[in-house]
Amino acid sequence: MSNFSTRFFSGLIAAIVIFIGVEADATAAATVVKTPHVEAELIARNTAIVSGQTLEVALRLNIIEHWHTYWRNPGDSGLATKLKWNLPSGFTAGAIDWPHPKKLPLGPLMNFGYEGEVLHLVTIQAPNTLKAGEKITLSAKADWLVCADVCIPEEGQVSITLPVVAAGMNNLQDARWAGAFAATHAALPVPLSGWNTHAKISADGLQIDLTPPAGETVAITDLAFYPIRNDVIANAGTQVLARLAEGAGAVEKAGYRLTVPLADPLVADLKILDGVLVTSNNWGNAHAGKAAAIAAPVSYSVNSNSRTEAAYKPKMAQDSLPSLSLLAALGAALLGGLVLNLMPCVFPVLGIKVMGFVENAHGDARMLRRQGLAFFVGVVVSFVVLAALMLALRAAGQSIGWGFQLQEPSFVVLLAIIFFIMALNLSGVFEIGTSLQSAAGQAEMNAQKNPLTGAFASGVLATLVATPCMAPGLGASVGFTLSQSAPIALLVFLTIALGLALPVLMLSFVPAWLKFLPRPGAWMETFKQFMAFPLYATVVWLAWVLGAQTGNDGVTKLLAALIAIAFAAWAYGRWQVTKPMRAITLAVIGLAVGIALAWPSGDTQNLAQAKLEDGWVLFSPAKIAELRAQGKPVFVDFTATWCITCQVNKRVALNQAEVVKRFQQLSVVRMKADWTVKDPVITAALAEFGRNGVPLYVFYPSRGEPVILPELLTPAIVLTTIEPASAGTISKAVAH
């Protein structure tokens, strides 16, 4: 080959390499989130951003075969996909533009959603201060529910990085996604220009009348209506399309009428019917696509009160909600707080506190009172913080309830680590503070300070582990706060705190009662070590809760973390007196490694809800209505893995052979509403009964209104409630 040829091909190759490098630099860089069921990523229609202009992006979900996600109105069950944006300063994101869904039948239910690949379009407005050449990263947290026979909530952090180009520059569409964006735009509902639409609610159902523009003939052979509101139509009902002759009904010219079965109970306040109409044809000159958006005025020709809505309404009638005066709510709150002291989730903390009273029983009475007050302050402060946080989040539109902290795996991990460290300390692996007490003056100071700190911490821990459990009396009082102002709600929560702290406070202020406690002696070291075992048991319980939220991987990581923390505690105890710096360094490293190992990832799933016991079905308000329409009674167990009372009731009552047999004989459908992980549908259902915590047990007879059972169950209570004769006599009442 000649020198010219060599130079020519070398230059050509170099040019190709440079071109590829330029193209690679200009190509959008995106993170891809892969779960077992969905591949998610943020994609852009164009390859660059122009300062001051809009950019169309999309959350792309590629769903595996036989699974689906949901539309903005999911239908009878499910949750819509959500995006929470994290954009650079000056950028703003619009709402999701939803392509029309498809019908997803599931037994007697009908859901609306997507299979295969779906794009959720969003328009991003860029500020006019961008400079050509810089790169911008757009990111969002995406949440979606993916379902087949079971439903699994998934999430992921998606992002895309794009270069900025000057206005007028060649800003091409990204060839990789051009087809997907075009198909999605074709599936977007478009308002029908020139069409006349009207909706009427009558005894025959919902009638949607459609008239094409004058002089235009449009041949529509099929039509399906998808409402924006989820309480308007019977989603699984048959929709019937009819061609209307000129002048028929409410239509002055030839048109179409779609008759759709109505939801029960009937919606009586609908002024405008918002929704999407989908046909396999097209809409003539108005719209070449298949989906049309309508906002039709609604008229009524039926009395909503004439329908038997109480027999099918999947919630308690308004007049049977707990009706408490403030004084009664405060009394129930005080009693419930007192009973919390007897709950097994609080026992380990209070056991340690009692041990502290034993140590001080024959000592300084003034210090004893100060300890009691410190414990009381710890309980009150913790209750105020938790209650204020809950009320603030609810005011911001978040669906949360009492005990919400244990719905977060990260909180469960931290609580398990704290209890494990406390247990190691009681077991004698290390002693807190001994290396710092070499000076005589410090010894006296620490003797005065440490008991108060420990008492305050005991109050905080008692609150954190007590609030997930609804003791008898707390359900109605905490539910009372749902309809009250923030000051009244805080007053109720403070009363619960008083009840929880009162026994310890009274022991500290009435020293005469301490004479019933044994005198200090060598036995106390044995008792101290013995008290470590309830804490170890609590760690086991928390690991079980974590397993229901994150699976075996989460539990394995927690156990590995506890090994690292045990090493840290051993190292600290081994050298805390002789080589304190080494002890502190190893302890900090071990603790940091442990927390890093155990910290949960963001893919939390409610595995407890997915793995139902034999004979139980998943909770669904629509399913309840469907079953009762078929004449079947339903028993709903609102529960959570972290709720000790729930687990006790399950073993003492719900899983007893005689109870299970009677459920089967009476054909009662048992439904599980597992709240281990945050679920807005369950939170809303609890609120309908004036509750915001578990346990809650509700029996829906085949006819009549729901019956609420007590928080503590026995086989006799359950059997009496579900008997047909009893259900008829205690309708609109609370079973006791």
XYZ file of C-alpha atoms in Angstrom:
736
model
C 0.000 0.000 0.000
C 1.334 3.450 -0.921
C 2.114 6.134 1.654
C -0.846 8.145 0.308
C -3.227 5.242 0.826
C -1.884 4.637 4.301
C -2.307 8.292 5.235
C -5.805 8.387 3.694
C -7.144 5.361 5.566
C -5.454 6.461 8.809
C -7.129 9.833 8.517
C -10.468 8.237 7.687
C -10.276 5.963 10.721
C -9.309 8.896 12.909
C -12.242 10.903 11.581
C -14.608 8.021 12.305
C -13.225 7.704 15.842
C -13.640 11.445 16.428
C -17.176 11.359 15.007
C -18.098 8.429 17.229
C -16.645 10.256 20.219
C -18.633 13.398 19.414
C -21.818 11.395 18.973
C -21.214 9.498 22.202
C -20.697 12.767 24.024
C -23.941 14.152 22.622
C -25.970 11.035 23.383
C -28.132 11.120 26.458
C -26.717 9.128 29.374
C -29.439 7.498 31.447
C -29.564 5.219 34.471
C -31.530 2.016 34.028
C -33.343 0.458 36.988
C -33.951 -3.283 36.685
C -36.246 -5.208 38.995
C -37.397 -8.816 38.567
C -40.484 -7.543 36.735
C -39.768 -4.134 35.205
C -36.974 -2.285 33.442
C -37.331 1.437 34.135
C -35.444 4.405 32.749
C -35.835 8.090 31.976
C -35.612 8.846 28.258
C -35.796 12.063 26.231
C -37.385 12.671 22.855
C -34.522 14.920 21.750
C -30.791 14.545 22.208
C -30.194 17.940 23.809
C -31.702 20.782 25.858
C -32.204 24.304 24.500
C -32.123 27.161 26.988
C -35.602 28.553 27.685
C -37.418 25.849 25.708
C -39.361 22.770 26.704
C -38.092 19.213 26.578
C -40.256 16.115 26.445
C -39.055 13.197 28.575
C -40.708 9.957 29.591
C -40.527 7.344 32.274
C -40.207 4.173 30.206
C -41.390 0.968 31.855
C -40.674 -2.287 30.066
C -42.816 -4.876 31.859
C -42.205 -8.620 31.650
C -44.816 -10.878 30.078
C -48.026 -11.580 32.047
C -47.428 -8.617 34.425
C -48.862 -5.110 34.252
C -48.742 -1.625 35.788
C -51.595 0.864 36.198
C -53.186 3.929 34.610
C -54.014 7.134 36.536
C -57.301 5.452 37.589
C -56.234 1.850 38.253
C -59.806 0.490 38.295
C -60.993 -1.918 40.984
C -57.517 -2.335 42.500
C -53.953 -1.160 42.043
C -52.026 2.114 42.279
C -51.054 4.622 39.627
C -47.381 5.127 38.751
C -45.876 8.230 40.376
C -42.877 10.477 39.733
C -41.199 12.707 42.315
C -38.812 15.030 40.502
C -35.392 16.269 41.608
C -34.520 18.931 39.050
C -31.755 21.553 38.811
C -32.599 25.101 39.802
C -34.932 26.802 37.339
C -36.347 23.619 35.805
C -40.010 22.713 36.236
C -41.868 19.507 35.384
C -45.470 19.179 34.274
C -47.910 16.406 35.137
C -47.800 12.992 33.499
C -49.521 12.709 30.109
C -51.097 9.248 30.212
C -51.595 7.178 27.066
C -54.939 5.414 27.073
C -54.954 2.152 29.069
C -56.302 -1.294 28.283
C -58.727 -3.371 30.328
C -57.084 -5.934 32.590
C -59.695 -8.396 33.911
C -58.859 -10.232 37.137
C -61.630 -12.611 38.148
C -64.736 -10.496 38.817
C -62.633 -7.299 38.927
C -61.571 -4.982 36.124
C -58.392 -2.940 36.275
C -56.999 -0.342 33.858
C -53.328 -0.349 32.984
C -50.474 -1.290 30.702
C -48.599 -4.361 29.560
C -45.296 -4.582 27.702
C -43.665 -1.191 27.100
C -45.302 2.040 28.262
C -44.083 5.648 28.265
C -45.299 8.167 30.845
C -44.729 11.512 29.117
C -43.707 14.655 31.016
C -42.875 18.115 29.653
C -39.864 19.807 31.283
C -39.452 23.594 31.057
C -35.811 24.679 30.966
C -34.714 28.080 32.307
C -33.315 30.665 29.876
C -29.998 30.911 31.758
C -28.397 27.742 30.411
C -25.114 27.907 28.547
C -24.321 25.859 25.480
C -21.916 23.044 26.210
C -22.900 22.349 29.803
C -24.536 19.086 30.796
C -27.764 18.846 32.780
C -28.951 15.867 34.805
C -32.686 15.394 35.291
C -33.683 12.824 37.905
C -36.809 11.528 39.618
C -37.918 8.869 42.050
C -40.370 6.565 40.315
C -42.891 4.380 42.162
C -45.024 1.772 40.433
C -47.115 -1.240 41.342
C -46.566 -4.289 39.153
C -49.084 -7.117 39.312
C -49.955 -10.546 37.999
C -51.599 -12.916 40.462
C -49.872 -10.904 43.203
C -48.944 -7.229 43.373
C -45.481 -5.936 44.233
C -44.727 -2.237 44.855
C -41.434 -1.260 43.235
C -39.452 1.925 42.941
C -36.242 3.296 41.497
C -34.177 6.445 41.063
C -34.074 7.270 37.343
C -32.063 10.023 35.691
C -30.831 11.261 32.338
C -27.971 13.611 31.468
C -28.268 15.800 28.364
C -26.031 18.451 26.802
C -27.207 22.039 26.297
C -27.122 23.424 22.758
C -27.733 26.949 21.505
C -31.076 27.942 20.031
C -31.230 27.214 16.324
C -28.709 24.409 16.538
C -29.570 21.015 15.096
C -31.452 19.418 17.994
C -32.410 16.052 16.570
C -34.823 13.493 17.946
C -33.184 10.522 19.608
C -33.488 7.786 16.991
C -33.565 5.067 19.657
C -36.892 6.273 21.045
C -38.529 7.973 18.063
C -40.900 5.073 17.451
C -41.853 4.735 21.118
C -42.599 8.462 21.465
C -44.623 8.468 18.239
C -46.688 5.471 19.346
C -47.312 7.024 22.760
C -48.442 10.329 21.235
C -50.836 8.401 19.033
C -52.286 6.803 22.162
C -52.804 10.089 24.034
C -56.463 11.115 24.482
C -57.291 14.263 22.503
C -60.375 16.476 23.024
C -62.898 15.979 20.208
C -63.186 19.140 18.153
C -66.760 19.780 16.998
C -68.331 16.799 18.783
C -71.197 17.325 21.231
C -71.050 15.148 24.365
C -73.525 14.802 27.195
C -73.856 12.356 30.122
C -77.003 11.317 31.945
C -77.336 9.194 35.070
C -80.581 7.266 35.130
C -82.037 3.993 36.321
C -80.483 2.380 33.237
C -76.969 3.468 34.251
C -74.625 6.085 32.859
C -75.545 7.145 29.326
C -72.896 8.981 27.296
C -74.351 10.586 24.169
C -71.993 11.587 21.360
C -72.884 13.650 18.297
C -70.332 14.190 15.494
C -69.871 17.583 13.809
C -72.541 18.638 11.338
C -72.198 16.995 7.975
C -69.632 14.463 9.113
C -70.309 10.737 9.193
C -68.115 8.692 11.500
C -68.342 4.895 11.675
C -67.676 3.685 15.226
C -68.157 -0.026 15.838
C -66.882 -0.316 19.397
C -66.290 2.013 22.311
C -64.904 1.713 25.841
C -65.107 4.356 28.571
C -62.388 4.878 31.205
C -63.359 7.400 33.920
C -60.847 9.654 35.648
C -62.703 9.265 38.965
C -62.592 5.770 40.419
C -66.074 5.741 41.991
C -68.317 6.456 38.997
C -68.841 3.213 37.084
C -68.882 -0.523 37.748
C -65.546 -1.157 36.099
C -66.234 -4.812 35.316
C -69.730 -4.143 33.941
C -70.621 -4.599 30.279
C -70.617 -1.368 28.259
C -73.151 -1.279 25.422
C -72.791 0.918 22.327
C -75.874 1.868 20.270
C -76.290 3.942 17.123
C -78.897 6.672 17.532
C -81.134 7.823 14.727
C -81.516 11.510 14.095
C -83.529 13.186 16.847
C -83.371 10.220 19.218
C -83.147 10.887 22.930
C -80.922 13.760 23.891
C -79.177 13.698 20.538
C -80.574 16.007 17.889
C -78.538 14.520 15.049
C -77.445 10.967 14.376
C -74.877 9.876 16.922
C -73.955 7.236 19.457
C -74.966 6.301 22.980
C -72.698 4.304 25.279
C -74.501 2.842 28.304
C -72.240 1.990 31.238
C -73.252 0.298 34.538
C -72.903 2.588 37.540
C -70.896 2.005 40.676
C -72.768 1.212 43.850
C -73.159 3.435 45.861
C -74.266 5.932 43.292
C -72.206 9.107 42.934
C -74.656 11.940 43.535
C -72.362 14.986 43.179
C -71.013 14.510 39.654
C -71.285 17.697 37.591
C -68.774 16.959 34.819
C -67.913 13.493 33.557
C -64.170 13.389 32.878
C -62.754 10.379 31.130
C -61.371 8.725 28.045
C -63.269 7.020 25.222
C -61.331 4.462 23.210
C -62.364 2.927 19.875
C -60.604 0.639 17.450
C -61.676 3.003 14.643
C -60.994 6.746 14.624
C -62.883 9.947 15.287
C -63.026 11.290 11.769
C -61.631 14.753 11.137
C -61.599 15.519 14.872
C -58.915 13.000 15.758
C -57.094 10.324 13.804
C -56.192 8.397 16.937
C -58.195 5.891 18.957
C -58.531 7.732 22.296
C -60.630 10.821 22.924
C -60.775 12.906 26.100
C -64.227 14.075 27.177
C -65.521 16.453 29.833
C -69.276 16.036 29.463
C -71.910 17.854 31.559
C -73.998 15.453 33.665
C -77.725 15.425 34.308
C -79.622 13.156 36.718
C -82.935 11.399 36.286
C -82.683 9.087 39.289
C -82.815 9.631 43.039
C -79.516 8.473 44.527
C -81.240 7.669 47.828
C -83.420 5.054 46.147
C -80.493 2.710 45.676
C -79.484 0.184 48.328
C -76.080 1.693 48.824
C -75.743 0.713 52.497
C -75.858 -2.973 51.633
C -72.856 -2.753 49.341
C -70.881 0.238 50.543
C -67.433 -1.003 51.538
C -67.152 1.144 54.651
C -69.049 1.806 57.856
C -72.095 4.048 57.663
C -71.366 7.592 58.803
C -73.753 7.461 61.765
C -72.022 4.380 63.152
C -68.544 5.869 63.301
C -67.126 6.249 66.808
C -68.871 9.254 68.319
C -66.771 10.393 71.260
C -66.796 13.550 73.281
C -63.419 15.079 74.041
C -63.697 13.966 77.679
C -64.495 10.381 76.668
C -61.629 10.363 74.163
C -59.213 11.589 76.840
C -60.454 8.928 79.277
C -59.995 6.190 76.679
C -56.555 7.583 75.827
C -55.449 7.516 79.476
C -56.705 3.952 79.934
C -55.080 2.848 76.693
C -51.765 4.394 77.728
C -51.901 2.530 81.054
C -52.629 -0.769 79.298
C -49.665 -0.192 76.963
C -47.407 -0.903 79.942
C -48.646 -4.497 79.861
C -48.062 -4.984 76.116
C -45.230 -7.401 75.273
C -43.591 -4.866 72.956
C -43.019 -2.499 75.922
C -41.974 -5.071 78.523
C -38.199 -5.161 77.810
C -37.767 -1.401 78.220
C -39.896 -1.198 81.365
C -38.114 -4.248 82.793
C -34.833 -2.375 82.589
C -36.456 0.671 84.146
C -37.774 -1.413 87.061
C -34.256 -2.738 87.555
C -33.090 0.866 87.856
C -35.706 1.472 90.559
C -34.423 -1.559 92.434
C -30.926 -0.114 92.360
C -32.207 3.195 93.767
C -34.921 1.828 96.057
C -32.996 2.457 99.240
C -30.971 5.413 98.019
C -31.606 9.096 97.394
C -35.378 9.780 97.165
C -34.684 13.066 95.370
C -32.729 11.275 92.649
C -35.532 8.734 92.392
C -38.079 11.469 91.682
C -35.763 13.063 89.143
C -35.454 9.729 87.364
C -39.212 9.356 87.234
C -39.581 12.849 85.819
C -36.844 12.163 83.242
C -38.682 9.024 82.123
C -41.948 11.001 81.937
C -40.299 13.760 79.886
C -38.797 11.165 77.518
C -42.227 9.641 76.908
C -43.982 12.994 76.464
C -41.353 14.490 74.151
C -41.349 11.346 72.011
C -45.145 11.311 71.767
C -45.241 14.982 70.810
C -42.582 14.502 68.115
C -44.265 11.414 66.650
C -47.742 12.931 66.801
C -46.602 16.240 65.299
C -44.766 14.419 62.516
C -47.814 12.272 61.773
C -50.181 15.254 61.735
C -47.805 17.297 59.566
C -47.458 14.496 57.026
C -51.211 13.927 56.952
C -51.756 17.667 56.420
C -49.318 17.447 53.495
C -51.443 14.724 51.922
C -49.451 11.684 53.022
C -51.425 8.545 53.905
C -49.940 7.461 57.215
C -51.228 6.249 60.534
C -50.209 5.612 64.106
C -47.218 3.278 64.268
C -45.992 4.517 60.881
C -42.347 4.492 61.990
C -42.141 0.693 61.888
C -43.322 0.747 58.265
C -39.857 2.049 57.370
C -37.205 -0.727 57.149
C -34.451 1.761 58.021
C -36.169 2.536 61.332
C -36.591 -1.176 62.047
C -32.864 -1.699 61.449
C -31.874 1.172 63.766
C -34.212 -0.051 66.498
C -32.799 -3.586 66.227
C -29.243 -2.239 66.536
C -30.133 -0.119 69.587
C -31.798 -3.034 71.379
C -28.880 -5.334 70.515
C -26.341 -2.879 71.938
C -28.454 -2.503 75.097
C -28.625 -6.281 75.456
C -24.859 -6.649 75.048
C -24.365 -4.041 77.748
C -26.683 -5.885 80.145
C -24.898 -9.150 79.342
C -21.639 -7.619 80.548
C -19.847 -7.477 77.200
C -18.981 -3.849 77.937
C -19.794 -1.218 80.548
C -20.902 2.272 79.628
C -18.734 5.024 81.007
C -16.374 3.139 83.360
C -13.249 4.323 81.578
C -14.308 7.927 82.115
C -14.687 7.706 85.879
C -11.090 7.563 87.031
C -11.263 10.920 88.757
C -13.103 11.062 92.072
C -14.891 14.265 91.147
C -16.126 12.805 87.849
C -17.508 9.773 89.643
C -19.921 11.869 91.675
C -20.929 13.920 88.629
C -21.660 10.851 86.537
C -23.619 9.309 89.392
C -25.913 12.305 89.178
C -26.073 12.512 85.367
C -26.187 8.982 83.986
C -29.419 7.832 85.730
C -31.338 10.783 84.271
C -30.012 10.184 80.781
C -30.869 6.505 81.033
C -34.367 7.266 82.330
C -35.021 9.730 79.490
C -33.754 7.203 76.927
C -36.003 4.533 78.455
C -38.979 6.835 77.981
C -38.064 7.427 74.332
C -37.638 3.715 73.623
C -40.850 2.838 75.452
C -42.713 5.238 73.159
C -41.109 3.978 69.963
C -41.949 0.343 70.635
C -45.362 1.035 72.219
C -46.981 3.175 69.518
C -47.250 0.430 66.858
C -49.520 -1.545 69.207
C -53.146 -0.458 69.600
C -54.024 -1.340 73.175
C -57.707 -1.650 74.144
C -59.186 1.829 74.323
C -56.642 3.415 72.010
C -58.381 2.630 68.721
C -61.327 4.942 69.232
C -59.336 7.683 70.990
C -56.602 7.864 68.345
C -59.241 7.619 65.615
C -61.009 10.558 67.296
C -58.014 12.738 66.358
C -58.661 12.253 62.632
C -61.498 14.770 62.665
C -60.037 17.176 65.220
C -57.770 20.182 65.074
C -54.049 19.754 65.677
C -54.172 21.103 69.288
C -56.977 18.687 70.238
C -55.147 15.798 68.557
C -51.937 16.621 70.432
C -53.898 16.785 73.704
C -55.167 13.227 73.102
C -51.658 11.985 72.338
C -50.286 13.695 75.466
C -52.942 11.892 77.498
C -51.775 8.563 76.057
C -48.211 9.525 77.015
C -49.376 10.289 80.549
C -50.979 6.853 80.793
C -47.822 5.127 79.558
C -45.526 7.019 81.938
C -47.862 7.127 84.963
C -46.898 3.819 86.694
C -43.173 4.636 86.591
C -43.842 8.220 87.654
C -45.967 7.121 90.620
C -43.317 4.621 91.785
C -40.726 7.390 91.767
C -42.899 9.846 93.735
C -44.322 7.362 96.233
C -41.184 5.692 97.660
C -43.293 3.744 100.172
C -44.385 1.457 97.339
C -40.755 0.548 96.726
C -40.632 -1.407 99.990
C -42.286 -4.219 98.082
C -39.171 -4.434 95.918
C -36.238 -6.558 97.162
C -33.143 -4.960 98.658
C -30.063 -4.463 96.495
C -27.496 -7.239 96.567
C -25.371 -9.606 94.517
C -28.536 -10.988 92.899
C -28.903 -7.747 90.963
C -26.022 -8.581 88.623
C -27.766 -11.841 87.744
C -31.073 -10.015 87.287
C -29.348 -7.428 85.098
C -27.909 -10.121 82.839
C -31.253 -11.926 82.743
C -32.972 -8.756 81.512
C -30.796 -8.891 78.381
C -32.776 -11.845 77.055
C -36.079 -9.968 76.532
C -34.030 -7.472 74.530
C -32.501 -10.255 72.421
C -36.037 -11.550 71.866
C -37.088 -8.071 70.732
C -34.226 -8.074 68.217
C -35.525 -11.402 66.865
C -39.002 -9.870 66.516
C -37.589 -6.840 64.673
C -35.622 -9.135 62.343
C -38.886 -10.931 61.591
C -40.565 -7.603 60.786
C -37.642 -6.675 58.524
C -37.940 -10.030 56.772
C -41.584 -9.319 55.936
C -40.507 -6.012 54.384
C -37.251 -6.911 52.607
C -37.087 -10.714 52.456
C -34.238 -13.013 53.433
C -31.616 -10.654 52.015
C -32.573 -7.924 54.469
C -32.482 -10.310 57.438
C -29.116 -11.729 56.343
C -27.627 -8.245 56.115
C -28.990 -7.395 59.567
C -27.484 -10.544 61.096
C -24.113 -9.785 59.493
C -24.358 -6.249 60.878
C -25.079 -7.552 64.387
C -21.919 -9.669 64.189
C -19.895 -6.539 63.354
C -21.590 -4.649 66.190
C -20.952 -7.530 68.621
C -17.259 -7.333 67.677
C -17.329 -3.568 68.271
C -18.911 -4.071 71.700
C -16.415 -6.813 72.608
C -13.460 -4.668 71.517
C -14.758 -1.731 73.517
C -15.264 -3.863 76.619
C -11.850 -5.524 76.205
C -9.812 -2.306 76.107
C -12.102 0.424 77.440
C -10.117 0.774 80.685
C -6.571 -0.068 79.616
C -6.541 1.414 76.119
C -9.558 3.701 75.757
C -8.571 5.244 72.393
C -8.190 1.812 70.811
C -11.525 0.783 72.333
C -13.361 3.843 71.006
C -11.776 3.569 67.537
C -12.675 -0.113 67.110
C -16.158 0.470 68.483
C -16.850 3.325 66.052
C -15.503 1.343 63.083
C -17.508 -1.756 64.003
C -20.689 0.252 64.533
C -20.271 2.099 61.217
C -19.633 -1.154 59.343
C -22.680 -2.714 61.003
C -25.022 0.134 60.082
C -23.687 0.195 56.516
C -24.218 -3.561 56.163
C -27.753 -3.522 57.552
C -29.053 -0.370 55.899
C -31.942 -1.416 53.628
C -32.073 -0.617 49.944
C -34.971 1.276 48.396
C -36.790 -1.762 46.933
C -39.049 -2.408 49.935
C -41.842 -4.894 49.319
C -44.658 -6.024 51.549
C -43.788 -9.714 51.402
C -46.138 -10.445 54.271
C -49.040 -9.283 52.106
C -47.837 -11.335 49.134
C -47.536 -14.575 51.156
C -51.047 -15.158 52.418
C -52.045 -17.983 54.708
C -54.279 -20.666 53.238
C -57.888 -19.521 52.942
C -57.121 -15.784 53.035
C -57.352 -13.322 50.136
C -55.785 -9.914 49.543
C -57.624 -6.854 50.815
C -59.531 -4.854 48.230
C -62.469 -2.501 48.879
C -63.816 -3.284 45.415
C -63.546 -7.011 46.106
C -65.577 -6.566 49.298
C -68.348 -4.868 47.337
C -68.237 -7.595 44.702
C -68.450 -10.413 47.257
C -71.313 -8.810 49.185
C -73.195 -8.286 45.948
C -72.962 -12.065 45.555
C -74.367 -12.548 49.076
C -71.042 -13.534 50.673
C -69.975 -12.184 54.103
C -66.409 -10.894 54.513
C -64.093 -10.760 57.548
C -61.210 -8.258 57.236
C -58.065 -8.476 59.368
C -56.212 -5.139 59.358
C -52.827 -6.274 60.618
C -49.047 -5.766 60.445
C -46.065 -7.957 61.167
C -44.717 -5.425 63.685
C -47.983 -5.356 65.650
C -47.574 -7.753 68.589
C -51.282 -7.577 69.447
C -52.112 -8.633 65.881
C -49.882 -11.698 66.119
C -51.329 -12.696 69.493
C -54.905 -12.388 68.176
C -53.980 -14.496 65.171
C -52.732 -17.359 67.331
C -55.290 -17.072 70.122
C -58.395 -16.595 67.979
C -58.212 -16.309 64.196
C -56.149 -19.440 63.557
C -57.938 -21.640 66.063
C -59.368 -24.774 64.440
C -62.934 -24.137 65.620
C -62.876 -20.567 64.279
C -61.395 -21.580 60.919
C -63.964 -24.373 60.581
C -66.860 -21.993 61.291
C -65.542 -19.461 58.754
C -65.632 -22.238 56.152
C -69.080 -23.511 57.160
C -70.590 -20.036 56.861
C -68.688 -19.306 53.595
C -67.149 -16.200 55.162
C -64.390 -14.820 52.953
C -61.339 -13.985 55.078
C -59.468 -10.949 53.795
C -56.052 -9.742 54.977
C -55.111 -6.049 54.913
C -51.411 -6.141 55.782
C -50.022 -2.745 56.777
C -46.439 -3.901 57.437
C -45.313 -1.575 54.658
C -47.040 1.732 53.985
C -50.170 1.219 51.880
C -52.364 4.268 51.153
C -55.368 2.081 50.283
C -55.277 0.396 53.692
C -54.620 3.717 55.437
C -57.699 5.183 53.755
C -59.781 2.136 54.722
C -58.703 2.479 58.364
C -59.649 6.167 58.299
C -63.156 5.279 57.072
C -63.664 3.497 60.378
C -62.214 6.372 62.394
C -58.929 4.537 62.988
C -55.341 5.160 62.049
C -53.629 2.135 63.547
C -53.816 -1.645 63.776
C -55.201 -4.046 64.834
C -58.679 -3.520 63.446
C -61.126 -6.343 62.741
C -64.229 -5.707 60.639
C -66.982 -8.166 59.752
C -69.155 -7.377 56.729
C -72.342 -9.445 56.803
C -73.865 -10.240 53.423
C -76.466 -7.539 54.120
C -76.395 -4.674 56.570
C -73.573 -2.538 57.881
C -70.082 -3.560 59.016
C -69.320 -4.633 62.591
C -66.092 -3.641 64.362
C -64.635 -6.209 66.760
C -62.541 -5.366 69.849
C -58.740 -5.006 69.598
C -58.247 -8.138 71.754
C -59.944 -11.214 70.322
C -61.090 -14.520 71.706
C -62.595 -17.411 69.719
C -65.966 -16.696 71.375
C -65.948 -13.041 70.224
C -65.185 -14.001 66.624
C -67.693 -16.877 66.517
C -70.487 -14.790 68.044
C -69.883 -11.958 65.594
C -69.926 -14.026 62.405
C -73.044 -16.035 63.276
C -75.850 -14.943 60.903
C -78.318 -14.283 63.756
C -75.787 -12.208 65.695
C -74.742 -10.247 62.632
C -78.323 -9.204 62.092
C -78.834 -8.022 65.662
C -75.609 -6.051 66.070
C -75.663 -4.291 62.730
C -74.599 -0.640 63.053
C -72.908 -1.492 66.348
C -69.495 -2.290 67.692
C -69.037 -5.826 69.003
C -67.747 -6.119 72.554
